CSV table of C-alpha atoms and ligand atoms in Angstrom, one decimal:
chain,number,residue,atom,x,y,z
A,298,MET,CA,-5.7,20.7,16.6
A,299,ASN,CA,-8.5,21.4,14.2
A,300,SER,CA,-9.3,19.2,11.1
A,301,LEU,CA,-7.9,21.5,8.5
A,302,ALA,CA,-4.6,21.6,10.3
A,303,LYS,CA,-4.6,17.7,10.8
A,304,THR,CA,-5.2,17.4,6.8
A,305,THR,CA,-2.0,19.2,6.1
A,306,ILE,CA,0.3,16.8,8.3
A,307,PRO,CA,1.0,14.3,5.4
A,308,ALA,CA,1.9,17.3,3.0
A,309,VAL,CA,4.3,18.6,5.9
A,310,ILE,CA,5.7,15.0,6.5
A,311,GLY,CA,6.1,14.5,2.6
A,312,THR,CA,8.1,17.8,2.4
A,313,VAL,CA,10.1,17.0,5.4
A,314,VAL,CA,11.1,13.5,4.1
A,315,GLY,CA,11.8,14.7,0.6
A,316,GLY,CA,14.0,17.6,1.8
A,317,SER,CA,15.9,15.2,4.2
A,318,LEU,CA,16.4,12.6,1.6
A,319,TYR,CA,17.6,15.4,-0.8
A,320,ALA,CA,20.1,16.6,1.9
A,321,ALA,CA,21.4,13.2,2.5
A,322,ILE,CA,21.6,11.8,-0.9
A,323,GLY,CA,21.5,14.7,-3.4
A,324,TRP,CA,18.9,13.4,-5.9
A,325,TRP,CA,16.6,16.2,-7.0
A,326,GLY,CA,13.7,13.8,-7.5
A,327,PHE,CA,13.2,13.5,-3.8
A,328,LEU,CA,12.2,17.1,-3.6
A,329,LEU,CA,9.3,16.3,-6.2
A,330,VAL,CA,8.0,13.0,-5.3
A,331,PHE,CA,7.7,13.0,-1.3
A,332,PRO,CA,5.9,16.4,-1.2
A,333,TRP,CA,3.8,15.2,-4.2
A,334,ILE,CA,2.6,12.1,-2.4
A,335,GLY,CA,2.3,14.2,1.0
A,336,ALA,CA,0.0,16.7,-0.7
A,337,ALA,CA,-2.1,14.0,-2.6
A,338,VAL,CA,-2.7,12.4,0.7
A,339,SER,CA,-3.7,15.6,2.3
A,340,LEU,CA,-6.2,16.2,-0.5
A,341,GLY,CA,-7.6,12.7,-0.1
A,342,ILE,CA,-8.3,13.3,3.6
A,343,HIS,CA,-9.7,16.7,2.9
A,344,LEU,CA,-12.1,15.2,0.4
A,345,GLN,CA,-13.0,12.3,2.8
A,346,GLN,CA,-14.0,15.2,5.3
A,347,ARG,CA,-15.7,17.4,2.8
A,348,LEU,CA,-17.7,14.9,0.6
A,349,LYS,CA,-21.0,13.4,1.7
A,350,ASP,CA,-21.9,9.8,2.6
A,351,GLU,CA,-20.5,7.2,0.2
A,352,LYS,CA,-18.8,9.9,-1.9
A,353,LYS,CA,-16.4,10.2,0.9
A,354,LEU,CA,-14.7,7.0,-0.4
A,355,LEU,CA,-13.7,9.0,-3.4
A,356,GLY,CA,-11.1,11.0,-1.4
A,357,ARG,CA,-8.7,8.1,-1.1
A,358,LYS,CA,-9.3,6.9,-4.7
A,359,VAL,CA,-8.4,10.2,-6.0
A,360,CYS,CA,-5.3,10.4,-3.8
A,361,ILE,CA,-4.0,6.9,-4.9
A,362,LEU,CA,-4.6,7.7,-8.5
A,363,LEU,CA,-2.6,10.9,-8.3
A,364,ILE,CA,0.2,9.1,-6.6
A,365,LEU,CA,0.4,6.3,-9.3
A,366,PRO,CA,2.4,8.4,-12.0
A,367,ALA,CA,4.7,9.7,-9.5
A,368,LEU,CA,5.7,6.1,-8.2
A,369,LEU,CA,5.3,4.0,-11.0
A,370,MET,CA,6.4,6.1,-14.0
A,371,PHE,CA,8.5,8.8,-12.7
A,372,VAL,CA,10.9,7.3,-9.9
A,373,PRO,CA,11.7,4.0,-11.8
A,374,LEU,CA,12.1,5.9,-15.2
A,375,ALA,CA,14.1,8.7,-14.0
A,376,ASN,CA,16.6,6.2,-12.3
A,377,ARG,CA,16.1,3.3,-14.6
A,378,GLU,CA,15.6,1.2,-11.6
A,379,ASN,CA,13.3,-1.8,-10.7
A,380,PHE,CA,11.3,-1.1,-7.6
A,381,GLN,CA,9.7,-4.5,-7.4
A,382,LEU,CA,10.6,-6.7,-4.4
A,383,GLU,CA,12.6,-9.3,-6.5
A,384,GLY,CA,14.6,-6.4,-8.1
A,385,VAL,CA,15.4,-4.7,-4.7
A,386,ILE,CA,16.6,-8.1,-3.2
A,387,LEU,CA,18.6,-8.8,-6.1
A,388,ILE,CA,20.5,-5.5,-5.9
A,389,ILE,CA,20.9,-5.8,-2.1
A,390,LEU,CA,22.3,-9.4,-2.5
A,391,ALA,CA,24.8,-8.2,-5.0
A,392,GLY,CA,26.0,-5.4,-2.6
A,393,TYR,CA,24.6,-2.3,-4.3
A,394,PHE,CA,22.5,0.4,-3.0
A,395,SER,CA,19.6,1.7,-5.1
A,396,LYS,CA,16.4,4.0,-4.7
A,397,GLY,CA,14.4,1.0,-4.8
A,398,PHE,CA,15.8,0.3,-1.4
A,399,ILE,CA,14.9,3.7,-0.1
A,400,HIS,CA,11.4,3.2,-1.3
A,401,TYR,CA,11.1,0.0,0.4
A,402,ALA,CA,12.7,1.3,3.7
A,403,VAL,CA,10.4,4.5,3.7
A,404,ALA,CA,7.2,2.8,2.4
A,405,LYS,CA,7.2,-0.8,3.6
A,406,ILE,CA,9.5,-1.1,6.5
A,407,PHE,CA,9.8,1.9,8.6
A,408,GLY,CA,6.9,3.8,7.5
A,409,PRO,CA,4.6,1.1,8.8
A,410,LEU,CA,5.8,1.5,12.3
A,411,LEU,CA,4.2,4.9,12.1
A,412,TRP,CA,1.3,4.6,9.7
A,413,GLY,CA,0.6,0.8,9.4
A,414,ARG,CA,0.0,-0.3,5.9
A,415,GLY,CA,-0.9,3.1,4.7
A,416,PHE,CA,1.1,2.6,1.7
A,417,CYS,CA,-1.4,-0.1,0.5
A,418,GLY,CA,-4.3,2.2,1.2
A,419,TRP,CA,-3.1,5.4,-0.2
A,420,ALA,CA,0.0,5.0,-2.5
A,421,CYS,CA,0.3,1.4,-4.1
A,422,TRP,CA,0.4,1.6,-7.9
A,423,THR,CA,-1.1,-1.8,-8.2
A,424,ALA,CA,-4.2,-0.8,-6.0
A,425,ALA,CA,-4.5,2.5,-7.7
A,426,VAL,CA,-5.8,0.6,-10.8
A,427,LEU,CA,-7.7,-2.2,-8.7
A,428,ASP,CA,-9.6,0.4,-6.7
A,429,TRP,CA,-11.1,1.9,-9.7
A,430,LEU,CA,-12.2,-1.3,-11.3
A,431,PRO,CA,-16.1,-1.5,-11.9
A,432,ILE,CA,-16.8,-4.2,-9.4
A,433,THR,CA,-19.5,-3.9,-6.8
A,434,ARG,CA,-17.7,-5.9,-3.8
A,435,HIS,CA,-19.7,-8.3,-1.7
A,436,LYS,CA,-20.4,-7.2,1.7
A,437,ARG,CA,-19.1,-10.6,3.0
A,438,PRO,CA,-15.7,-11.8,2.5
A,439,THR,CA,-15.4,-14.0,-0.8
A,440,VAL,CA,-11.5,-14.7,-0.2
A,441,SER,CA,-11.0,-17.6,2.4
A,442,GLU,CA,-8.3,-17.4,5.1
A,443,LYS,CA,-6.8,-20.7,3.5
A,444,LEU,CA,-6.3,-18.7,0.2
A,445,LYS,CA,-4.5,-15.8,1.8
A,446,ASN,CA,-1.7,-18.5,2.7
A,447,ILE,CA,-0.8,-18.5,-0.8
A,448,ARG,CA,1.0,-15.3,-0.2
A,449,TYR,CA,3.8,-17.0,1.6
A,450,LEU,CA,4.6,-19.1,-1.6
A,451,SER,CA,4.7,-15.7,-3.6
A,452,LEU,CA,7.1,-14.3,-1.0
A,453,PHE,CA,9.3,-17.5,-1.0
A,454,LEU,CA,9.6,-17.2,-4.8
A,455,SER,CA,10.4,-13.5,-4.7
A,456,ILE,CA,13.4,-14.1,-2.4
A,457,ILE,CA,14.5,-17.5,-4.0
A,458,ILE,CA,14.6,-16.2,-7.6
A,459,PRO,CA,17.1,-13.5,-7.0
A,460,VAL,CA,19.1,-15.8,-4.5
A,461,ALA,CA,19.3,-18.4,-7.3
A,462,ALA,CA,20.2,-15.9,-10.0
A,463,ILE,CA,23.2,-14.8,-8.0
A,464,TYR,CA,24.4,-17.8,-6.1
A,465,VAL,CA,23.5,-20.8,-8.6
A,466,VAL,CA,23.3,-19.0,-12.0
A,467,GLY,CA,25.9,-16.7,-11.2
A,468,TYR,CA,24.1,-13.7,-12.8
A,469,ASP,CA,26.3,-10.7,-13.5
A,470,VAL,CA,24.1,-8.0,-11.7
A,471,LYS,CA,26.5,-5.1,-12.3
A,472,GLY,CA,27.4,-5.9,-15.8
A,473,SER,CA,24.0,-7.2,-17.2
A,474,TYR,CA,21.3,-5.7,-14.9
A,475,ILE,CA,22.0,-2.4,-13.1
A,476,GLY,CA,20.7,0.3,-15.4
A,477,LYS,CA,20.4,-1.9,-18.3
A,478,ALA,CA,17.7,-4.8,-17.8
A,479,GLU,CA,16.3,-3.3,-14.7
A,480,LEU,CA,13.6,-1.0,-16.2
A,481,THR,CA,12.5,-3.9,-18.5
A,482,TRP,CA,12.1,-6.3,-15.6
A,483,MET,CA,10.2,-3.5,-13.7
A,484,MET,CA,7.6,-3.0,-16.5
A,485,ALA,CA,7.3,-6.8,-17.2
A,486,GLY,CA,6.9,-7.6,-13.4
A,487,ASN,CA,4.1,-4.9,-13.2
A,488,LEU,CA,2.3,-6.1,-16.3
A,489,VAL,CA,2.1,-9.7,-14.8
A,490,TYR,CA,1.0,-8.3,-11.5
A,491,TYR,CA,-1.7,-6.1,-13.1
A,492,LEU,CA,-3.0,-8.9,-15.2
A,493,LEU,CA,-3.3,-11.3,-12.2
A,494,ALA,CA,-4.6,-8.7,-9.9
A,495,ILE,CA,-7.3,-7.6,-12.4
A,496,LEU,CA,-8.4,-11.3,-13.0
A,497,LEU,CA,-8.6,-12.2,-9.3
A,498,ALA,CA,-10.7,-8.9,-8.7
A,499,PHE,CA,-13.3,-10.0,-11.1
A,500,TYR,CA,-13.2,-13.7,-10.3
A,501,PHE,CA,-13.7,-12.9,-6.5
A,502,THR,CA,-15.7,-9.7,-7.1
A,503,ASP,CA,-13.2,-8.2,-4.6
A,504,GLN,CA,-10.9,-5.3,-6.0
A,505,ARG,CA,-8.3,-6.3,-3.2
A,506,ALA,CA,-8.3,-10.0,-3.9
A,507,PHE,CA,-4.6,-9.8,-5.2
A,508,CYS,CA,-3.6,-8.0,-2.1
A,509,LYS,CA,-5.1,-10.8,-0.1
A,510,ILE,CA,-4.0,-13.9,-2.0
A,511,LEU,CA,-0.8,-13.2,-3.9
A,512,CYS,CA,1.0,-10.0,-3.2
A,513,PRO,CA,4.3,-10.9,-1.3
A,514,VAL,CA,4.7,-7.4,-0.2
A,515,SER,CA,1.7,-7.4,2.1
A,516,LEU,CA,3.6,-10.0,4.4
A,517,VAL,CA,6.6,-7.7,4.4
A,518,MET,CA,4.6,-4.9,5.6
A,519,LYS,CA,2.5,-7.0,8.1
A,520,VAL,CA,5.6,-7.3,10.3
A,521,PRO,CA,6.3,-3.6,11.2
A,522,SER,CA,2.5,-2.9,11.1
A,523,GLN,CA,2.0,-5.0,14.1
A,524,PHE,CA,3.7,-1.9,16.0
A,525,ALA,CA,2.2,0.8,14.1
A,526,CYS,CA,1.5,4.0,16.2
A,527,ASN,CA,-1.4,5.1,14.2
A,528,ARG,CA,-4.4,2.7,14.3
A,529,LYS,CA,-8.0,3.1,14.0
A,530,GLN,CA,-9.4,3.7,17.5
A,531,PRO,CA,-12.8,3.6,19.2
A,532,THR,CA,-14.0,7.1,20.2
A,533,LYS,CA,-15.9,7.7,23.6
A,534,VAL,CA,-19.3,7.2,21.4
A,535,GLN,CA,-21.1,3.9,21.8
A,536,CYS,CA,-21.1,1.7,18.8
A,537,ILE,CA,-24.5,0.8,17.6
A,538,GLU,CA,-23.6,-2.3,16.1
A,539,CYS,CA,-24.9,-1.4,12.6
A,540,GLY,CA,-22.1,-3.4,10.9
A,541,LEU,CA,-21.4,-0.6,8.1
A,542,CYS,CA,-17.6,-0.5,9.1
A,543,ASN,CA,-17.3,-4.3,8.4
A,544,ASP,CA,-19.4,-3.9,5.2
A,545,SER,CA,-17.1,-1.2,3.9
A,546,CYS,CA,-13.8,-2.7,4.7
A,547,PRO,CA,-11.9,-3.6,1.6
A,548,MET,CA,-9.6,-5.9,3.7
A,549,ASP,CA,-12.4,-7.9,5.4
A,550,VAL,CA,-11.2,-6.7,8.9
A,551,ASP,CA,-13.8,-7.4,11.7
A,552,VAL,CA,-13.7,-3.7,12.6
A,553,MET,CA,-16.9,-3.9,14.7
A,554,SER,CA,-15.6,-6.4,17.2
A,555,TYR,CA,-12.6,-4.2,18.0
A,556,ILE,CA,-14.7,-1.1,18.4
A,557,THR,CA,-17.4,-2.8,20.6
A,558,ARG,CA,-14.6,-4.0,22.8
A,559,LYS,CA,-13.2,-0.4,23.0
A,560,SER,CA,-9.8,-1.6,21.5
A,561,PRO,CA,-7.7,-0.2,18.7
A,562,VAL,CA,-8.0,-2.1,15.3
A,563,ALA,CA,-4.9,-4.3,15.6
A,564,ASP,CA,-5.6,-6.3,12.4
A,565,THR,CA,-2.5,-6.1,10.1
A,566,GLU,CA,-4.7,-6.4,7.3
A,567,CYS,CA,-6.0,-3.0,7.8
A,568,ILE,CA,-4.6,-0.6,5.2
A,569,SER,CA,-5.5,2.5,6.9
A,570,CYS,CA,-8.0,3.6,4.1
A,571,ASN,CA,-10.4,5.4,6.6
A,572,SER,CA,-13.6,3.9,5.1
A,573,CYS,CA,-14.8,2.5,8.4
A,574,LYS,CA,-14.0,5.8,10.2
A,575,VAL,CA,-15.7,8.2,7.5
A,576,LEU,CA,-18.9,6.0,7.2
A,577,CYS,CA,-19.6,5.3,10.8
A,578,PRO,CA,-23.0,6.8,11.5
A,579,VAL,CA,-22.3,7.8,14.9
A,580,SER,CA,-18.6,8.7,14.6
A,581,ALA,CA,-17.5,5.8,16.9
A,582,ILE,CA,-14.2,5.4,15.0
A,583,ARG,CA,-11.2,7.9,14.8
B,58,SF4,S1,-1.0,-5.8,-0.7
B,58,SF4,FE1,0.4,-5.4,-2.4
B,58,SF4,S2,-0.7,-4.9,-4.3
B,58,SF4,FE2,-2.0,-4.7,-2.3
B,58,SF4,S3,-1.9,-2.6,-1.9
B,58,SF4,FE3,-0.4,-3.5,-0.6
B,58,SF4,S4,1.6,-3.6,-1.9
B,58,SF4,FE4,-0.1,-2.9,-3.3
B,59,SF4,S1,-10.3,-1.4,9.2
B,59,SF4,FE1,-11.1,0.5,8.4
B,59,SF4,S2,-9.3,1.6,7.9
B,59,SF4,FE2,-8.6,-0.6,8.2
B,59,SF4,S3,-8.8,-1.3,6.1
B,59,SF4,FE3,-10.8,-1.7,7.1
B,59,SF4,S4,-12.1,-0.1,6.6
B,59,SF4,FE4,-10.0,0.6,6.1
B,60,SF4,S1,-20.0,1.7,11.6
B,60,SF4,FE1,-19.8,2.5,13.6
B,60,SF4,S2,-21.7,2.1,14.7
B,60,SF4,FE2,-21.5,0.8,12.9
B,60,SF4,S3,-20.7,-1.0,13.7
B,60,SF4,FE3,-19.2,0.1,12.9
B,60,SF4,S4,-18.4,1.2,14.6
B,60,SF4,FE4,-20.3,0.5,15.2
C-alpha cells in the first residue's frame, strides 16, 4: 500500500465508526465527530510525511488542535454531558448509559487495543493545549519515575469520589446531575486540569508533565495498551545510535534501546505520536 493510501486509513476508520454508531444509537453527532477526528488524523500524518525536518512535528500538533473543539466543546455541549472520568464513573454506578461511556469505550478502552495510547498523542483536549505551550523541552527526562506514581492517587480519587457521592452521601444522580449539573462539572473539572497541567508543564519544562504525574486516565489506557497491535517497530535498517528518537520522545520512552534490540516499542507510556519515527535520520523506525 502506498503512503498516500495509508494516510487515508484514519479517515476511513472514523467514517466507519461514526456510521456504525449512528446506525446503532441514532445520534446524528456521530456522523460529524468521528469522520472529523479521522480526517484530522489523516491530515496530521500527511503533514508529517510532507514537511521537512523538525517541521514534521507540526503535523500531529495541527491534528490535535483540530480535534479539540469537536471533543471538548461540541460533544459535551450537544449532549449536556460530563466526559471526565469521574462523571462517567458516576453515571455508570447509578445505572445509566451516556455518550461519555461510548467515548471511554472507543478512545480509552477498546481503541488502545488497536492503536495504543493514540488518543493521548492525537486527540486529547488537555494535551491539545499543552503541546502548543512555548516550552523548550529538556532532552533528558525531568519527571522522575517516583513522581509518576502520584497518578495512582489521582485514579483512586477519581473512583472514590463518585462511589462516595452515591453510596455515602446518597447523591440523587438522576434528579440533580444528569442533564443538569453535568456540563458545569465538565467545564469546572477541565479548568482545574488545564490549570494544573500548565503549571506542571512550566515547572518541569515538559509539556507532558501532567500526563506523567497526575492524569488518572493514563493509567486506564496503559492496561489495554499493553496488547496494542500497532506499535512502533524497527525496520530492516540498522540503527546508528544517534539518540534523536530518545531526545524527541515527549513521553521519555527509551526508544533507542528497543530499536537496537530489534524489538517493538512495548513501553505503555508511548502515545504513538510518531516523533521518533519521522525524525529518525536513517528510517530505522516504522
Ligand atoms: S495522559 Fe491524560 S492528559 Fe495526557 S494526553 Fe493522555 S488523557 Fe490527555
Ligand atoms: S516512542 Fe516514539 S511514538 Fe512513542 S511517544 Fe515516544 S516519540 Fe512518540
Ligand atoms: S533516531 Fe533512528 S538511528 Fe537514531 S537512535 Fe533512534 S532509531 Fe537509532
